[in-house]
XYZ file of C-alpha atoms in Angstrom:
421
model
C -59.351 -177.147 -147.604
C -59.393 -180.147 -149.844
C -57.082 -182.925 -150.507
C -56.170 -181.485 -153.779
C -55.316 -177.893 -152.798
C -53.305 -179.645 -150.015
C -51.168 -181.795 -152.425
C -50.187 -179.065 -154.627
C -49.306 -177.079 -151.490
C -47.280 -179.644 -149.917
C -45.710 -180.675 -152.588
C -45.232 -184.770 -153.539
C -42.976 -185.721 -150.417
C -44.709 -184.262 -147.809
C -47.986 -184.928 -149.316
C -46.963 -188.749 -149.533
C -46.494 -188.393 -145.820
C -49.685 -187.520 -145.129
C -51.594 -189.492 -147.493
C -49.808 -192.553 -146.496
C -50.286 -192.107 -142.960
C -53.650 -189.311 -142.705
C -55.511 -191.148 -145.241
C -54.293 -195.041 -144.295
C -52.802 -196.219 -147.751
C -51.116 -199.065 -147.599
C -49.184 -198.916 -150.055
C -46.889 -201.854 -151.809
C -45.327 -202.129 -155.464
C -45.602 -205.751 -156.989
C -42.245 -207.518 -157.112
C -41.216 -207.470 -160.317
C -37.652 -206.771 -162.357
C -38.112 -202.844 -163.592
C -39.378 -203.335 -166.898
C -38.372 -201.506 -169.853
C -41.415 -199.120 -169.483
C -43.693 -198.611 -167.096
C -46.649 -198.866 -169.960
C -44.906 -201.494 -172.081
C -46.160 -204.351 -169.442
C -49.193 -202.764 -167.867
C -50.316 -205.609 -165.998
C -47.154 -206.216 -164.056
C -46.345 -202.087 -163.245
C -49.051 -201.699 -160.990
C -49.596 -200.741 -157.138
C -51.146 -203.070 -155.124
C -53.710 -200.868 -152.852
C -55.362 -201.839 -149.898
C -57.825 -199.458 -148.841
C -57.637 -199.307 -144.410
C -58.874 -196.664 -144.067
C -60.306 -193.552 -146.255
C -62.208 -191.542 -143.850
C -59.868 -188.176 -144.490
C -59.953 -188.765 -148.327
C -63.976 -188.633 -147.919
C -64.021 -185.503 -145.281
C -61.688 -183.553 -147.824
C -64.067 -185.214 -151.120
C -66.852 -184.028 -149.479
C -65.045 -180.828 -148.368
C -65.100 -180.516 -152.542
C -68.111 -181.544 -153.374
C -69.547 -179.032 -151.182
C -67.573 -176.529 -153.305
C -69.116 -177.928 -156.103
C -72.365 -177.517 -155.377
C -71.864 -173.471 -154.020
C -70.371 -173.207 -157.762
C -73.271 -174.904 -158.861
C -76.088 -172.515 -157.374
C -73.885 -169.569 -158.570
C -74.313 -170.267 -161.997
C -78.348 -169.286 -161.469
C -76.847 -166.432 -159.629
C -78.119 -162.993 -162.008
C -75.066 -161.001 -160.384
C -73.078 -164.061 -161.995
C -74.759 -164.260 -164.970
C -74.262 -160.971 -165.560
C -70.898 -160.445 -165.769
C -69.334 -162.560 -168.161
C -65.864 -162.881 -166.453
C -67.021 -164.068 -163.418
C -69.355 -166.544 -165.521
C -66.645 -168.095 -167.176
C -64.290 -168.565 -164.079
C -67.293 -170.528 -162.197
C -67.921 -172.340 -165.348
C -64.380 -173.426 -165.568
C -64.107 -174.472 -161.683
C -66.839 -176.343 -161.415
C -66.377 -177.950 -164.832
C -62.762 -179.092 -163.181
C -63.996 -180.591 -160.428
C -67.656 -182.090 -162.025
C -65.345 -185.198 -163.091
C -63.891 -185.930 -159.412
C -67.348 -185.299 -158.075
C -69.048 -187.690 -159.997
C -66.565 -190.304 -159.799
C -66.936 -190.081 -155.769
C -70.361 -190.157 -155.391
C -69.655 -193.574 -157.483
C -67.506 -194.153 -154.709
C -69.557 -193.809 -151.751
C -72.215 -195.657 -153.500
C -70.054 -198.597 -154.030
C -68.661 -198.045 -150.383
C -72.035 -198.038 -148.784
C -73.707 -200.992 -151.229
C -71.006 -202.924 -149.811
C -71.560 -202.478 -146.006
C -75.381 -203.177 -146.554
C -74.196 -206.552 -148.112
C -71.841 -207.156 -145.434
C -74.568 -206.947 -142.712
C -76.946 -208.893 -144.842
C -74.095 -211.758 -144.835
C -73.611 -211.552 -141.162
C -77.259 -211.418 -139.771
C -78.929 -214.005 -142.559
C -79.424 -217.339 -141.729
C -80.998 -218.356 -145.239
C -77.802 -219.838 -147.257
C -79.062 -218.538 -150.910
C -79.215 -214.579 -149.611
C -75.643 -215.463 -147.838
C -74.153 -216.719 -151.039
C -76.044 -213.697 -152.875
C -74.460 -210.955 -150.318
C -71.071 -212.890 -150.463
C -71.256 -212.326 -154.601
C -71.965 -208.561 -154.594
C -69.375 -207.963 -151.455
C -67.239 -208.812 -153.844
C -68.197 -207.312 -157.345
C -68.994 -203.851 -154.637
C -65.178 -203.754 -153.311
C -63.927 -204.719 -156.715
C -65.582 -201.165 -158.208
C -64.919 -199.318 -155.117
C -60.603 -200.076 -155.233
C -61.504 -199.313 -159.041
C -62.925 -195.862 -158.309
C -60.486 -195.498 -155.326
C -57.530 -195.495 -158.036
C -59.203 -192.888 -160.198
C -59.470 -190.774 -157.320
C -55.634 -191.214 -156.783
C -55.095 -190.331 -160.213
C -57.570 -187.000 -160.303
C -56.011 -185.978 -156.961
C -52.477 -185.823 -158.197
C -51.018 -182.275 -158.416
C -51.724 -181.109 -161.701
C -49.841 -179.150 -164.334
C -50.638 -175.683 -163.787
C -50.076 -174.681 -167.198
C -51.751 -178.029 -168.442
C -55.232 -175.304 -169.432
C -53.164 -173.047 -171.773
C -52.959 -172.479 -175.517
C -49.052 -173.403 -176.474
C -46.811 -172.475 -179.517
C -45.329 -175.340 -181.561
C -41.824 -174.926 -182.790
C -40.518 -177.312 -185.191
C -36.849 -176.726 -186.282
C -34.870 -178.558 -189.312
C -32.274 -180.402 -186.949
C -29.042 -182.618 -188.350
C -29.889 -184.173 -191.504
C -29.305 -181.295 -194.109
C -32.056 -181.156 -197.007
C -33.727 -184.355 -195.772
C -33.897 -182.645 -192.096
C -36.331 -179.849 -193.670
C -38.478 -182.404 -195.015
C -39.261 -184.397 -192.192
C -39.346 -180.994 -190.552
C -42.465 -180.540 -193.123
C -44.133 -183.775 -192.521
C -44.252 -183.146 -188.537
C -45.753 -180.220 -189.319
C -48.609 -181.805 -191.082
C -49.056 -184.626 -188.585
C -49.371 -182.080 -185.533
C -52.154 -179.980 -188.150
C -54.099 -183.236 -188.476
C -53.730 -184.307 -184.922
C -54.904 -179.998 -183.863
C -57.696 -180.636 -186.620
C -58.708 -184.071 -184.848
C -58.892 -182.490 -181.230
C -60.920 -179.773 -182.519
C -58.642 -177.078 -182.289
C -57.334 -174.029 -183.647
C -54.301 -174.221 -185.836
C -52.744 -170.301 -186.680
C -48.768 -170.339 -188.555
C -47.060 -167.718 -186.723
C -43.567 -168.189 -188.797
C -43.134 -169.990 -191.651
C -39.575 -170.416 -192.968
C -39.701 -172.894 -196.542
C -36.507 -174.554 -197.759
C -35.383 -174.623 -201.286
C -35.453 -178.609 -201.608
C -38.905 -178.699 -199.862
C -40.334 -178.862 -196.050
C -39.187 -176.161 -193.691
C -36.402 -175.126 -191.754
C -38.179 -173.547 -189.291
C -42.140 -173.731 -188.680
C -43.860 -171.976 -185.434
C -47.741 -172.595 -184.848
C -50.396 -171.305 -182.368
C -52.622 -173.948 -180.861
C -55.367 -172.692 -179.176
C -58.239 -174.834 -177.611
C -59.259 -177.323 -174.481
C -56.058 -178.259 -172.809
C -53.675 -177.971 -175.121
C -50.852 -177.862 -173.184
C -51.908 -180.981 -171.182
C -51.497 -183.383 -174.484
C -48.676 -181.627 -176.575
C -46.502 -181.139 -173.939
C -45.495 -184.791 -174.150
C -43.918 -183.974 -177.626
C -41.387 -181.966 -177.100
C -37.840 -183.183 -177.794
C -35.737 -184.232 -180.797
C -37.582 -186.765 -183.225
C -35.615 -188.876 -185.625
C -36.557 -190.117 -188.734
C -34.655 -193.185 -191.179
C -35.710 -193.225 -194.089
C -34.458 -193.502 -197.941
C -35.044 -189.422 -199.102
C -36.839 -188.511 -202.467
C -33.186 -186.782 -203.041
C -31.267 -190.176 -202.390
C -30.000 -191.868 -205.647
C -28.423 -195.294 -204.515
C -31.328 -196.325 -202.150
C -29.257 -195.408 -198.905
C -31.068 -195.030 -195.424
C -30.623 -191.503 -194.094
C -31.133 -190.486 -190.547
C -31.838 -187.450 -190.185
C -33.728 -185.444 -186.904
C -36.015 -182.732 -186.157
C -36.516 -180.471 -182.690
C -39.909 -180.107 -181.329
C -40.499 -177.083 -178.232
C -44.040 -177.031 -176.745
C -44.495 -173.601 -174.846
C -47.688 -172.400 -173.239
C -49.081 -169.228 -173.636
C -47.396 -166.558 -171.600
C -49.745 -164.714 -169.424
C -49.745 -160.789 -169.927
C -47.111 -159.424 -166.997
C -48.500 -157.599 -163.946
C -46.694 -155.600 -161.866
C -48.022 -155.114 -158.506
C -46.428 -152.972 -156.387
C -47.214 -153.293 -152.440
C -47.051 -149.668 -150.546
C -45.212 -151.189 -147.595
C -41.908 -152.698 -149.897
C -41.750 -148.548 -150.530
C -39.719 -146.196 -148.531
C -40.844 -142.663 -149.774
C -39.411 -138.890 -148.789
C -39.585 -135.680 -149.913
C -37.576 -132.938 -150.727
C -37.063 -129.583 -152.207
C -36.673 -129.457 -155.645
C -33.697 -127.697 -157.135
C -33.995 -125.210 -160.308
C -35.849 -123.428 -162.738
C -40.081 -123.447 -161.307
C -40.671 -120.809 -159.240
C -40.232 -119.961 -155.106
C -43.108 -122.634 -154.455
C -40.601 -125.314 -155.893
C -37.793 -124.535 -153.712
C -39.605 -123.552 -150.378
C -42.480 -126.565 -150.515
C -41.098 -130.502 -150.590
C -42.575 -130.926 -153.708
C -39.609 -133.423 -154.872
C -40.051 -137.331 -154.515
C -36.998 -139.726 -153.829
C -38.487 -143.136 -154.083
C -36.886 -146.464 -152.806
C -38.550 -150.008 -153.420
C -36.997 -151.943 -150.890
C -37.192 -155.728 -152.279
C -34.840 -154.690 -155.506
C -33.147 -151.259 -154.215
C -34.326 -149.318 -157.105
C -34.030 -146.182 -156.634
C -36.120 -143.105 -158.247
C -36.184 -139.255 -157.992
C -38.773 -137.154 -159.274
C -38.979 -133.429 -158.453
C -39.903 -132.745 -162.285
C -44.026 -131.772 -161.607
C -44.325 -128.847 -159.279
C -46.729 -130.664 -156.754
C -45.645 -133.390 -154.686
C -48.319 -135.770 -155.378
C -47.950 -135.490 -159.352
C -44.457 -135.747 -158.888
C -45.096 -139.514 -156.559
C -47.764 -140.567 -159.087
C -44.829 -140.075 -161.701
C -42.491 -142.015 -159.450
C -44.779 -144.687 -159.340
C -45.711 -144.739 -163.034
C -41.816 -145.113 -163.638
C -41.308 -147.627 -161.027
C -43.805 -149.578 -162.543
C -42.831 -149.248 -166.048
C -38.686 -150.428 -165.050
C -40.434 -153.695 -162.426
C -42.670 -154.527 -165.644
C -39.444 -154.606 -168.163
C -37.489 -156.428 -165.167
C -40.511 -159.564 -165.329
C -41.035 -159.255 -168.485
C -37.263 -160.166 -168.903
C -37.577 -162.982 -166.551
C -40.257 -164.739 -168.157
C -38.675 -164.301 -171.590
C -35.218 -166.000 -170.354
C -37.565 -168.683 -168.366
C -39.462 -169.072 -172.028
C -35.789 -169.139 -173.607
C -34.710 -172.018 -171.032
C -37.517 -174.341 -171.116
C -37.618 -174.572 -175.377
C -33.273 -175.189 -174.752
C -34.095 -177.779 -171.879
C -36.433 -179.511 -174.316
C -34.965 -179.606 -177.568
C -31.292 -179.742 -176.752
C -28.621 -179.470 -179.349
C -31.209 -181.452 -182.171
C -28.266 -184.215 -182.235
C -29.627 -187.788 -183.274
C -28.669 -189.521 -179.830
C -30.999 -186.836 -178.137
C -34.111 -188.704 -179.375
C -37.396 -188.631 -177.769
C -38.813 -191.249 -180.491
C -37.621 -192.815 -183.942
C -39.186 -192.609 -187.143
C -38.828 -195.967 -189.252
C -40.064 -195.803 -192.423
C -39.017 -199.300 -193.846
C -40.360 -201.083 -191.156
C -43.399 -198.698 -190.743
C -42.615 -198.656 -186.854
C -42.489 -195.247 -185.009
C -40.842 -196.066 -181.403
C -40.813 -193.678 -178.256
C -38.318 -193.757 -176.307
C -39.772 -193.193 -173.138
C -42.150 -195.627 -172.907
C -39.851 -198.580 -174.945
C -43.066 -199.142 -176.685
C -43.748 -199.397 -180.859
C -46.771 -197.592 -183.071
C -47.353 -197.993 -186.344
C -45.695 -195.736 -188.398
C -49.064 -194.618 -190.425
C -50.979 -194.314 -187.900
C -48.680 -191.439 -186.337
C -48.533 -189.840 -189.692
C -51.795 -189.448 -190.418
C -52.236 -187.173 -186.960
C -54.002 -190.313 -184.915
C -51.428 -189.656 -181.911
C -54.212 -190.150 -179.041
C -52.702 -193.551 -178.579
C -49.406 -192.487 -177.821
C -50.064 -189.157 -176.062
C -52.764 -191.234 -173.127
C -49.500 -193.723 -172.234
C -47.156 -191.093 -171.936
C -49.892 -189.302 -169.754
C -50.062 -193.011 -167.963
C -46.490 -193.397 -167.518
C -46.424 -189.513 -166.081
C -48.749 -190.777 -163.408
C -47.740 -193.908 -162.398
C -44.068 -192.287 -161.688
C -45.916 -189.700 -159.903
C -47.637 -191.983 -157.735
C -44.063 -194.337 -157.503
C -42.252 -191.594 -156.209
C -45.101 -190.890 -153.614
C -45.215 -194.059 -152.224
C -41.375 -194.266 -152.051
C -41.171 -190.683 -150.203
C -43.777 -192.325 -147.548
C -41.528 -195.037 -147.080
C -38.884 -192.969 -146.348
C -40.694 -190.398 -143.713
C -41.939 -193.886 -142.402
C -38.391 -194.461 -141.900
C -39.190 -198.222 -144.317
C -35.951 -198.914 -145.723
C -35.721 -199.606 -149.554
């Protein structure tokens, strides 16, 4: 079991537990006054790490690297090779870890370079090989706290739906006529940033407004990690700007909602024989004496949601339970089906909100070409955003994700180190 399994299992408190303690992080924020972001200021929102002791981050590393390898040798494997499915699930494991792999073996490279130097430094007498050993200790443990921090940052718990295709809906918010507009010229931006990554841009819904733009536009994004980069953009994005419409050369705000959802998996319903409690009856009516002297009828319970079903329609008993199940199936699939939708429904409300203009994720100026988000207190230019080159923007908000990931870490292995704050 590797470390990474183990943090998404544990979750981030307990996990900063046991990294903190297991692994021997010591682990200490630089005094500073909170900045306004955590990216805005990079050099002074950083943790200081000193590495004591990392034997059970290289046990469960190698733990993973030995995974890598079995995934490896299946590739050659002609029972692999053969069926696509399989083929393309290896491919994509060991394609996830390759990156963490290779970065470790940099790691242990560093690690052991370092130790030889060390010993070099204390059993040589000649003062030009000292001074030498002294000069790569340090240039060694340098690269290794290096690589040590991009391990950190690989092993966080990741997304799970960060793989996925997404749909893009971008709705006309407050702003009238001028709201469709800017509604329009998102919609271009994301199509040049999709066309950028290399990915697949399909409109799904397409609703054009009568001064121009949209008040509605819905896209399918399909291709590497989709999810993982767009997901940063959801929220309510407001523009100023003097409209083509405007006669007196007034400054408009107006807004524009943004929901990122991932691709909903196809619902499967499986149905375990031991949350059933099954009988049998006689059936009652028209089918013959076999119906009424034989238990041919089915009264099905499924214990986890007390649904309860009663077949005695077939005039065996097993038709009559495979029809049972077939309903019981159908009414679980319809009940999940539900839930995901309303889960769907709640995550697009939680991230666009009522579309007001205080609910802003980022701002839009257009006199100033400045586009500013929010989040990170940090300013683009304007242009640049426009013309779909939002790379920039999307890797500090990915930053700023991790470093509070790895903040509240820390501060939950103060706590079950009983350090106060």
């Amino acid at each position: 079991r590797h470390l990474e399994s183990t943090i998404i299992m544990m979750g981030h408190a307990a996990c900063a537990a046991l990294v903190l303690s297991t692994v021997g992080w010591q682990a200490q924020l630089l005094p500073r006054p909170r900045c306004r972001s955590t990216y805005a200021q990079p050099a002074r929102c950083v943790a200081r790490m000193e590495i004591a002791d990392d034997s059970f981050l290289i046990q469960s590393l190698t733990a993973m690297k030995s995974q890598f390898n079995e995934l490896t040798e299946q590739l050659s494997d002609p029972a692999v090779v053969g069926d696509s499915n399989r083929f393309q699930r290896v491919s994509k494991e060991r394609a996830r870890l390759e990156k963490r792999v290779s970065i470790f073996d940099a790691y242990m490279a560093a690690k052991t370079g370092a130790a030889d130097a060390r010993e070099i430094l204390e059993n040589e007498s000649d003062p030009e090989l000292r001074e030498m050993a002294k000069e790569e200790i340090g240039e060694l443990e340098a690269r290794q706290e290096e690589l040590y921090k991009e391990l950190e940052i690989l092993l966080l718990p990741s997304d799970p739906n960060d793989d996925k295709n997404v749909m893009v809906e971008i709705r006309a918010g407050a702003g009238g006529d001028e709201a469709a507009i800017w509604c329009g010229d998102l919609l271009k931006t994301y199509q040049k940033y999709s066309e950028l990554q290399g990915w697949q841009v399909s409109p799904l819904t397409m609703q054009p407004s009568e001064s121009g733009g949209y008040t509605q536009a819905v896209l399918e994004i399909k291709g590497d990690s989709v999810y993982s980069k767009l997901k940063y953009e959801a929220g309510v994005h407001r523009v100023q700007r003097v409209p083509a419409t405007e006669t007196q050369g007034r400054v408009h705000t107006s807004t524009a909602t943004i929901a990122i959802m991932p691709e909903v998996t196809e619902v499967e319903v499986v149905i375990d024989p031991k949350e059933i409690q099954l009988q049998t009856a006689r059936s009652s009516g028209a089918g013959g004496q076999n119906v009424n002297k034989v238990e041919t009828a089915v009264d099905l319970v499924h214990l986890p949601t007390g649904m309860r079903i009663f077949c005695q329609e077939e005039r065996s008993q097993l038709k009559n339970k495979e029809r049972a199940l077939s309903l019981l199936r159908s009414r679980l699939y319809e009940m999940e089906l539900e839930k995901q939708q309303s889960e769907v429904a709640a995550k697009r409300l939680a991230q666009v909100g009522s579309g007001s203009r205080s609910e802003k994720i980022r701002t839009y100026n257009y006199k100033d070409n400045r586009c500013t988000d929010h989040r990170l207190g940090h300013n683009f230019p304007l242009t640049q955003f426009l013309n779909g080159d939002i790379d920039s923007v999307i890797s500090m908000c990915i930053a700023s994700d991790q470093q509070q990931q790895l903040e509240e870490m820390a501060e939950a292995g103060d706590r079950a180190a009983g350090v106060p704050a």
